[in-house]
């Protein structure tokens, strides 16, 4: 649900999720390597987090690396991982900006360095009360659901619950998003009209917004356009009105 009017703006969605797509094409247009696009994309992310925080969005979730992105060349994968390892603190200035930082995605395949940074930043920002930024790294929506299903199965084996106790309400917090509310608005840049295995469960009733703008060119103006569009929609959740 949109939160109350803030900063004199129209209602802002409580949770916005982003599929940050188009970095490779942005670089190609300029005759640059794909990695230069990812570096520029990181700058966009940094700016946008500040904008989201300014306008009073409570939760923002960003798709940084999918479970399928391992298919890319070793060079591109390692440069993406290095970008995260080297710049995590700068990418999200959680220390100065009261931002709570969280991560979703399988951590097993990520380096020790990155794991340590993720744990530290999560711990250090736990008490922050501003925007919750969730970075999805080695994340897949199906993988998220499978992991939750394993937890539910284990609870059954432990005798804590029986299969009849498995409901949508008890299953939702077993997902990696845990207590983060469902996505209100999903924004995908870069012109593709697909979900690419992102937050499958959590976007069941999200409003979807697709733009041809490449992620590196996405800015506050584009964000406000998406929010205006969101505010023009009628969310019915299956009801008849
Ligand atoms: C999105 O940009 C960033 C990641 C998937 C890591 P792409 O790298 O997919 O850029 P395009 O889609 O090839 O332009
Ligand atoms: C989705 O973009 C993943 C991220 C933005 C991290 P992709 O570029 O990987 O998606 P596809 O391959 O076009 O579906
Ligand atoms: Mg892409």
Coordinates of C-alpha atoms and ligand atoms in Angstrom, one line a residue:
X1 CA 0.0 0.0 0.0
X2 CA 1.3 3.5 -0.6
X3 CA 2.4 5.3 2.5
X4 CA 1.0 8.7 3.6
X5 CA 1.7 11.9 1.9
X6 CA 5.2 13.1 2.7
X7 CA 7.4 16.1 1.8
X8 CA 4.4 17.5 0.0
X9 CA 4.6 14.8 -2.7
X10 CA 1.8 12.5 -3.8
X11 CA 1.7 9.2 -1.9
X12 CA 4.9 7.2 -2.5
X13 CA 4.9 3.4 -2.7
X14 CA 6.1 1.8 0.5
X15 CA 8.3 -0.8 -1.3
X16 CA 9.9 -0.3 -4.7
X17 CA 11.9 -3.0 -6.3
X18 CA 14.3 -2.4 -9.2
X19 CA 15.6 -4.6 -12.0
X20 CA 18.7 -2.5 -12.9
X21 CA 19.0 -3.6 -16.5
X22 CA 20.9 -2.1 -19.5
X23 CA 24.4 -1.4 -18.3
X24 CA 26.0 -3.5 -21.1
X25 CA 24.0 -1.6 -23.8
X26 CA 24.8 1.7 -22.2
X27 CA 28.5 0.9 -22.4
X28 CA 28.3 -0.5 -25.9
X29 CA 26.6 2.7 -27.2
X30 CA 29.7 4.5 -26.1
X31 CA 32.2 2.0 -27.4
X32 CA 33.2 1.1 -23.8
X33 CA 33.6 -2.4 -22.2
X34 CA 30.5 -3.8 -20.4
X35 CA 32.4 -3.4 -17.1
X36 CA 32.4 0.4 -17.6
X37 CA 28.6 0.2 -17.8
X38 CA 28.5 -1.6 -14.5
X39 CA 30.6 1.0 -12.8
X40 CA 28.3 3.7 -14.1
X41 CA 25.3 1.7 -13.0
X42 CA 26.8 1.6 -9.5
X43 CA 26.9 5.4 -9.5
X44 CA 23.2 5.5 -10.5
X45 CA 22.4 3.2 -7.6
X46 CA 24.1 5.5 -5.2
X47 CA 22.3 8.5 -6.4
X48 CA 18.9 6.8 -6.5
X49 CA 19.2 5.5 -2.9
X50 CA 19.6 9.1 -1.8
X51 CA 16.5 10.2 -3.8
X52 CA 14.4 7.3 -2.5
X53 CA 15.4 8.2 1.0
X54 CA 14.6 11.9 0.4
X55 CA 11.0 11.2 -0.8
X56 CA 10.2 8.8 2.0
X57 CA 10.2 5.4 0.4
X58 CA 10.5 2.8 3.2
X59 CA 11.9 -0.2 1.3
X60 CA 14.0 -0.4 -1.9
X61 CA 15.2 -3.7 -3.3
X62 CA 17.8 -3.8 -6.1
X63 CA 18.6 -6.8 -8.4
X64 CA 22.4 -6.7 -8.5
X65 CA 23.3 -10.3 -9.6
X66 CA 20.9 -13.1 -10.5
X67 CA 21.4 -16.8 -10.0
X68 CA 21.6 -16.9 -13.8
X69 CA 24.2 -14.2 -14.2
X70 CA 27.0 -16.8 -13.5
X71 CA 26.5 -17.8 -17.1
X72 CA 28.3 -14.6 -18.2
X73 CA 32.1 -14.6 -19.0
X74 CA 34.5 -15.1 -16.1
X75 CA 35.8 -11.6 -16.7
X76 CA 32.4 -10.0 -16.4
X77 CA 31.4 -12.1 -13.3
X78 CA 34.6 -11.3 -11.5
X79 CA 34.4 -7.6 -12.3
X80 CA 30.8 -7.5 -11.0
X81 CA 31.9 -9.2 -7.8
X82 CA 34.9 -7.0 -7.4
X83 CA 32.7 -3.9 -7.9
X84 CA 30.6 -5.1 -5.0
X85 CA 33.6 -6.1 -2.8
X86 CA 35.5 -2.8 -3.3
X87 CA 32.6 -0.4 -3.2
X88 CA 29.9 -1.9 -0.9
X89 CA 30.5 0.9 1.7
X90 CA 30.4 3.6 -0.9
X91 CA 27.6 2.1 -2.9
X92 CA 25.2 2.4 0.0
X93 CA 26.3 5.1 2.4
X94 CA 24.4 3.5 5.3
X95 CA 26.6 5.0 8.0
X96 CA 25.8 8.6 7.3
X97 CA 22.3 8.2 6.0
X98 CA 20.5 6.1 8.6
X99 CA 19.9 3.4 6.0
X100 CA 19.4 -0.2 7.0
X101 CA 21.2 -2.5 4.6
X102 CA 20.2 -6.1 3.9
X103 CA 21.0 -8.7 1.5
X104 CA 19.1 -11.5 -0.2
X105 CA 20.5 -14.3 -2.3
X106 CA 22.7 -17.4 -1.7
X107 CA 25.9 -16.4 0.0
X108 CA 27.7 -19.7 -0.4
X109 CA 29.1 -18.9 -3.8
X110 CA 30.3 -15.4 -2.8
X111 CA 33.8 -14.6 -1.7
X112 CA 34.8 -14.5 2.0
X113 CA 35.6 -10.8 1.5
X114 CA 32.2 -10.0 0.2
X115 CA 30.5 -12.2 2.8
X116 CA 32.3 -10.4 5.6
X117 CA 31.4 -6.9 4.2
X118 CA 27.8 -8.0 3.9
X119 CA 27.6 -9.3 7.5
X120 CA 29.4 -6.2 8.8
X121 CA 27.1 -3.7 7.0
X122 CA 24.0 -5.6 8.0
X123 CA 25.1 -5.7 11.6
X124 CA 26.2 -2.0 11.7
X125 CA 23.0 -0.7 10.2
X126 CA 20.6 -2.9 12.2
X127 CA 19.4 -0.1 14.4
X128 CA 19.0 2.4 11.5
X129 CA 15.4 3.6 11.1
X130 CA 15.5 5.1 7.6
X131 CA 15.1 3.5 4.2
X132 CA 15.7 -0.2 4.1
X133 CA 17.9 -1.1 1.1
X134 CA 18.0 -4.7 0.1
X135 CA 20.6 -5.8 -2.4
X136 CA 19.9 -9.0 -4.2
X137 CA 23.2 -10.8 -4.9
X138 CA 23.2 -14.3 -6.4
X139 CA 19.4 -14.0 -6.0
X140 CA 16.7 -16.0 -7.8
X141 CA 13.1 -15.9 -7.0
X142 CA 12.7 -19.7 -7.5
X143 CA 15.8 -20.3 -5.3
X144 CA 14.2 -18.1 -2.6
X145 CA 11.0 -20.2 -2.7
X146 CA 12.9 -23.5 -2.6
X147 CA 15.0 -22.4 0.4
X148 CA 11.8 -21.4 2.2
X149 CA 10.2 -24.8 1.3
X150 CA 13.2 -26.6 2.8
X151 CA 12.8 -24.6 6.0
X152 CA 9.2 -25.5 6.2
X153 CA 10.0 -29.2 5.5
X154 CA 12.6 -29.2 8.3
X155 CA 10.1 -27.7 10.7
X156 CA 7.7 -30.5 9.8
X157 CA 10.5 -33.1 10.4
X158 CA 11.3 -31.5 13.7
X159 CA 7.7 -31.9 14.7
X160 CA 7.3 -28.1 15.2
X161 CA 4.5 -27.9 12.6
X162 CA 2.5 -30.3 10.5
X163 CA 2.0 -29.9 6.7
X164 CA -1.5 -28.6 7.3
X165 CA 0.0 -25.7 9.2
X166 CA 1.8 -24.4 6.1
X167 CA -0.1 -21.3 5.0
X168 CA 0.8 -18.3 2.9
X169 CA 1.1 -16.3 6.1
X170 CA 3.6 -18.6 7.8
X171 CA 5.5 -19.3 4.6
X172 CA 6.1 -15.6 3.6
X173 CA 8.6 -14.9 6.5
X174 CA 10.5 -18.0 5.6
X175 CA 11.6 -16.3 2.4
X176 CA 14.8 -14.3 2.4
X177 CA 12.9 -11.1 2.5
X178 CA 11.5 -12.2 5.9
X179 CA 9.6 -9.3 7.3
X180 CA 10.0 -6.9 4.4
X181 CA 6.5 -6.2 3.0
X182 CA 5.4 -7.2 -0.5
X183 CA 6.6 -5.1 -3.4
X184 CA 4.2 -2.3 -4.3
X185 CA 6.0 -1.1 -7.5
X186 CA 8.5 -3.0 -9.6
X187 CA 10.5 -0.9 -12.0
X188 CA 12.6 -2.5 -14.8
X189 CA 14.9 -0.4 -16.9
X190 CA 16.4 -1.3 -20.2
X191 CA 13.3 -2.1 -22.2
X192 CA 12.9 -5.9 -21.6
X193 CA 9.4 -6.9 -20.6
X194 CA 10.1 -9.7 -18.2
X195 CA 10.7 -10.6 -14.6
X196 CA 14.0 -12.6 -15.0
X197 CA 13.4 -14.7 -11.8
X198 CA 13.2 -11.7 -9.5
X199 CA 11.1 -11.8 -6.2
X200 CA 8.5 -14.1 -7.8
X201 CA 6.5 -14.6 -4.7
X202 CA 6.8 -11.0 -3.4
X203 CA 5.6 -9.3 -6.7
X204 CA 2.3 -11.3 -6.9
X205 CA 0.3 -8.1 -6.7
X206 CA 2.9 -5.5 -7.5
X207 CA 2.3 -2.8 -10.1
X208 CA 4.8 -3.3 -12.9
X209 CA 6.6 -0.4 -14.7
X210 CA 8.8 -1.0 -17.6
X211 CA 10.9 1.8 -19.2
X212 CA 13.3 1.8 -22.2
X213 CA 15.6 4.1 -20.2
X214 CA 18.9 2.3 -19.5
X215 CA 19.8 1.9 -15.8
X216 CA 22.8 4.2 -16.1
X217 CA 20.4 7.0 -17.4
X218 CA 17.7 6.4 -14.8
X219 CA 17.4 9.4 -12.4
X220 CA 15.0 11.1 -10.0
X221 CA 13.0 12.5 -12.8
X222 CA 12.4 9.0 -14.2
X223 CA 11.6 7.7 -10.7
X224 CA 9.0 10.4 -10.2
X225 CA 7.4 9.5 -13.5
X226 CA 7.2 5.9 -12.4
X227 CA 5.6 6.9 -9.1
X228 CA 3.1 9.1 -10.9
X229 CA 2.2 6.2 -13.1
X230 CA 1.8 4.0 -10.0
X231 CA -0.5 6.5 -8.4
X232 CA -2.8 6.5 -11.4
X233 CA -3.4 2.7 -11.1
X234 CA -6.3 1.1 -9.2
X235 CA -5.1 -1.8 -7.2
X236 CA -8.0 -4.2 -6.8
X237 CA -6.3 -7.4 -5.4
X238 CA -8.9 -9.5 -7.1
X239 CA -11.8 -7.6 -5.6
X240 CA -14.6 -6.1 -7.9
X241 CA -15.0 -2.4 -7.6
Ligands
LIG1 C1 22.2 -5.2 -15.8 O1 22.8 -4.8 -17.0 C2 23.3 -5.6 -14.7 C3 23.4 -7.0 -14.4 C4 22.7 -7.9 -14.9 C5 24.5 -7.4 -13.5 P1 23.2 -5.9 -18.1 O2 24.6 -6.3 -17.9 O3 22.3 -7.0 -18.1 O4 23.1 -5.0 -19.4 P2 22.5 -5.4 -20.8 O5 21.1 -5.9 -20.5 O6 23.4 -6.4 -21.3 O7 22.5 -4.1 -21.5
LIG2 C1 18.3 -9.3 -14.7 O1 18.9 -8.8 -15.8 C2 19.3 -9.4 -13.6 C3 19.8 -8.2 -13.0 C4 19.5 -7.0 -13.4 C5 20.8 -8.4 -12.0 P1 19.5 -9.8 -17.0 O2 20.1 -8.9 -18.0 O3 20.3 -10.8 -16.4 O4 18.1 -10.4 -17.5 P2 17.8 -11.2 -18.8 O5 18.9 -12.2 -19.1 O6 17.8 -10.2 -19.9 O7 16.5 -11.8 -18.6
LIG3 MG1 20.5 -7.3 -19.1

